[in-house]
């Protein structure tokens, strides 16, 4: 049901990314191409990783894209989960939990001490799911982001 993604999974992952962006009301911001995903996941210097969830017909119905982060306080790496998505028709089948379980297993196996991610404040089904697994919100932290014109301006370019 859960396995590392392969290059053959890129079209399915790309489609699911767009579905997630539409669900999160940000489809216009989902600009990644299949070629970019292939390079990020399987190029000469991959720094991003993916696992997929499949159904009984081996069709990809969900994915997790993640990368390593680092805690200066703990002195070890952790996993930052960029995306977790399971198609609506496959929800309730344990795919999301299995994806998170696999990432937690990787953390424990490799000595990583954190598995972190962000969730939209209005996404109560996801929040309820994460809290049922024992995850806790980090309420004292606010995410900041530079993109587009603000990023260019901040670079001094």
Tab-separated table of C-alpha atoms in Angstrom:
chain	number	residue	atom	x	y	z
A	1	UNK	CA	0.000	0.000	0.000
A	2	UNK	CA	2.890	2.416	0.751
A	3	UNK	CA	6.116	2.514	-1.248
A	4	UNK	CA	8.802	4.987	-2.318
A	5	UNK	CA	7.795	6.858	-5.453
A	6	UNK	CA	9.396	5.931	-8.765
A	7	UNK	CA	9.873	8.041	-11.903
A	8	UNK	CA	6.817	6.311	-13.379
A	9	UNK	CA	4.708	7.834	-10.562
A	10	UNK	CA	5.483	11.444	-11.548
A	11	UNK	CA	2.328	11.976	-13.700
A	12	UNK	CA	0.088	10.658	-10.916
A	13	UNK	CA	1.859	12.717	-8.250
A	14	UNK	CA	1.579	15.829	-10.419
A	15	UNK	CA	-2.151	15.250	-10.837
A	16	UNK	CA	-2.588	14.765	-7.094
A	17	UNK	CA	-0.614	17.936	-6.343
A	18	UNK	CA	-3.036	19.868	-8.515
A	19	UNK	CA	-5.999	18.225	-6.765
A	20	UNK	CA	-4.551	19.246	-3.396
A	21	UNK	CA	-3.981	22.807	-4.609
A	22	UNK	CA	-7.576	22.989	-5.795
A	23	UNK	CA	-8.814	21.666	-2.437
A	24	UNK	CA	-6.670	24.266	-0.661
A	25	UNK	CA	-8.164	27.005	-2.876
A	26	UNK	CA	-4.796	27.840	-4.443
A	27	UNK	CA	-4.744	26.109	-7.828
A	28	UNK	CA	-3.240	29.194	-9.527
A	29	UNK	CA	-0.196	28.845	-7.281
A	30	UNK	CA	0.484	25.214	-8.243
A	31	UNK	CA	3.001	25.890	-11.006
A	32	UNK	CA	5.320	22.881	-10.672
A	33	UNK	CA	5.729	20.822	-13.830
A	34	UNK	CA	6.248	17.100	-14.156
A	35	UNK	CA	9.781	17.829	-15.344
A	36	UNK	CA	10.529	19.877	-12.206
A	37	UNK	CA	9.165	17.112	-9.987
A	38	UNK	CA	11.256	14.517	-11.786
A	39	UNK	CA	14.417	16.606	-11.336
A	40	UNK	CA	13.672	17.321	-7.665
A	41	UNK	CA	12.925	13.691	-6.812
A	42	UNK	CA	15.165	11.756	-9.182
A	43	UNK	CA	17.732	14.192	-10.610
A	44	UNK	CA	21.458	14.160	-9.968
A	45	UNK	CA	21.112	15.788	-6.511
A	46	UNK	CA	17.671	14.942	-5.107
A	47	UNK	CA	16.823	16.776	-1.896
A	48	UNK	CA	13.128	15.906	-1.859
A	49	UNK	CA	11.589	12.488	-1.353
A	50	UNK	CA	8.180	10.980	-2.026
A	51	UNK	CA	6.153	7.989	-0.995
A	52	UNK	CA	2.927	6.939	-2.642
A	53	UNK	CA	-0.141	5.116	-1.403
A	54	UNK	CA	-1.700	2.655	-3.812
A	55	UNK	CA	-5.027	0.870	-3.871
A	56	UNK	CA	-5.744	-2.795	-4.595
A	57	UNK	CA	-5.218	-2.195	-8.335
A	58	UNK	CA	-1.815	-0.544	-7.689
A	59	UNK	CA	-3.205	2.854	-8.722
A	60	UNK	CA	-1.673	5.806	-6.879
A	61	UNK	CA	-4.346	7.302	-4.610
A	62	UNK	CA	-2.176	9.399	-2.308
A	63	UNK	CA	1.290	10.748	-1.737
A	64	UNK	CA	3.638	12.298	0.767
A	65	UNK	CA	6.426	14.621	-0.342
A	66	UNK	CA	9.048	15.380	2.276
A	67	UNK	CA	12.551	16.654	2.861
A	68	UNK	CA	15.049	16.799	5.682
A	69	UNK	CA	15.165	19.715	8.062
A	70	UNK	CA	17.516	20.262	10.980
A	71	UNK	CA	16.989	21.184	14.613
A	72	UNK	CA	19.795	23.275	16.041
A	73	UNK	CA	18.346	22.650	19.500
A	74	UNK	CA	18.338	18.868	19.190
A	75	UNK	CA	21.347	18.637	16.897
A	76	UNK	CA	19.753	16.154	14.506
A	77	UNK	CA	17.740	16.053	11.322
A	78	UNK	CA	14.011	15.667	11.125
A	79	UNK	CA	11.483	15.278	8.356
A	80	UNK	CA	9.394	18.149	7.086
A	81	UNK	CA	6.274	16.873	5.366
A	82	UNK	CA	5.568	19.280	2.509
A	83	UNK	CA	2.433	17.544	1.230
A	84	UNK	CA	0.189	14.735	2.380
A	85	UNK	CA	-2.786	14.048	0.171
A	86	UNK	CA	-5.181	11.166	-0.358
A	87	UNK	CA	-7.882	11.312	-3.006
A	88	UNK	CA	-11.355	11.788	-1.503
A	89	UNK	CA	-12.630	8.456	-2.856
A	90	UNK	CA	-9.764	6.650	-1.071
A	91	UNK	CA	-10.061	8.417	2.277
A	92	UNK	CA	-10.962	6.288	5.239
A	93	UNK	CA	-8.948	3.387	3.856
A	94	UNK	CA	-5.915	4.013	6.051
A	95	UNK	CA	-3.701	5.478	3.330
A	96	UNK	CA	-2.999	8.787	5.096
A	97	UNK	CA	-2.209	7.066	8.370
A	98	UNK	CA	0.017	4.558	6.559
A	99	UNK	CA	1.955	7.376	4.854
A	100	UNK	CA	2.525	9.153	8.185
A	101	UNK	CA	3.422	5.855	9.858
A	102	UNK	CA	6.076	5.234	7.192
A	103	UNK	CA	7.590	8.698	7.707
A	104	UNK	CA	7.562	8.196	11.488
A	105	UNK	CA	9.276	4.826	10.961
A	106	UNK	CA	11.966	6.500	8.835
A	107	UNK	CA	12.487	9.097	11.580
A	108	UNK	CA	12.902	6.490	14.287
A	109	UNK	CA	15.103	4.238	12.132
A	110	UNK	CA	17.456	7.097	11.223
A	111	UNK	CA	17.523	8.824	14.613
A	112	UNK	CA	15.541	11.855	13.454
A	113	UNK	CA	13.643	13.428	16.322
A	114	UNK	CA	10.918	15.422	14.580
A	115	UNK	CA	8.231	14.945	11.967
A	116	UNK	CA	6.677	18.314	11.220
A	117	UNK	CA	4.201	19.822	8.773
A	118	UNK	CA	1.810	22.714	8.332
A	119	UNK	CA	-1.956	22.587	7.994
A	120	UNK	CA	-4.383	25.291	6.952
A	121	UNK	CA	-6.360	26.643	9.916
A	122	UNK	CA	-9.690	25.931	8.206
A	123	UNK	CA	-8.888	22.312	7.300
A	124	UNK	CA	-10.648	20.744	10.273
A	125	UNK	CA	-10.807	17.203	8.809
A	126	UNK	CA	-6.999	17.185	8.511
A	127	UNK	CA	-6.531	18.795	11.937
A	128	UNK	CA	-8.803	16.193	13.544
A	129	UNK	CA	-6.919	13.403	11.742
A	130	UNK	CA	-3.514	14.690	12.862
A	131	UNK	CA	-4.608	15.208	16.449
A	132	UNK	CA	-6.074	11.694	16.562
A	133	UNK	CA	-2.569	10.444	15.727
A	134	UNK	CA	-1.133	12.410	18.659
A	135	UNK	CA	0.235	15.417	16.764
A	136	UNK	CA	0.150	18.792	18.504
A	137	UNK	CA	-0.096	22.253	16.933
A	138	UNK	CA	2.805	24.630	17.455
A	139	UNK	CA	0.634	27.625	18.301
A	140	UNK	CA	3.461	29.963	19.258
A	141	UNK	CA	5.043	29.891	15.785
A	142	UNK	CA	3.875	31.774	12.709
A	143	UNK	CA	5.099	30.820	9.245
A	144	UNK	CA	6.588	33.635	7.166
A	145	UNK	CA	7.288	33.442	3.445
A	146	UNK	CA	8.995	35.517	0.777
A	147	UNK	CA	7.928	34.862	-2.828
A	148	UNK	CA	7.777	36.557	-6.199
A	149	UNK	CA	8.418	40.319	-6.085
A	150	UNK	CA	9.059	40.419	-2.335
A	151	UNK	CA	11.703	37.705	-2.686
A	152	UNK	CA	13.404	39.545	-5.541
A	153	UNK	CA	13.337	42.799	-3.590
A	154	UNK	CA	14.760	41.147	-0.471
A	155	UNK	CA	17.598	39.668	-2.541
A	156	UNK	CA	18.741	43.146	-3.515
A	157	UNK	CA	18.398	42.261	-7.201
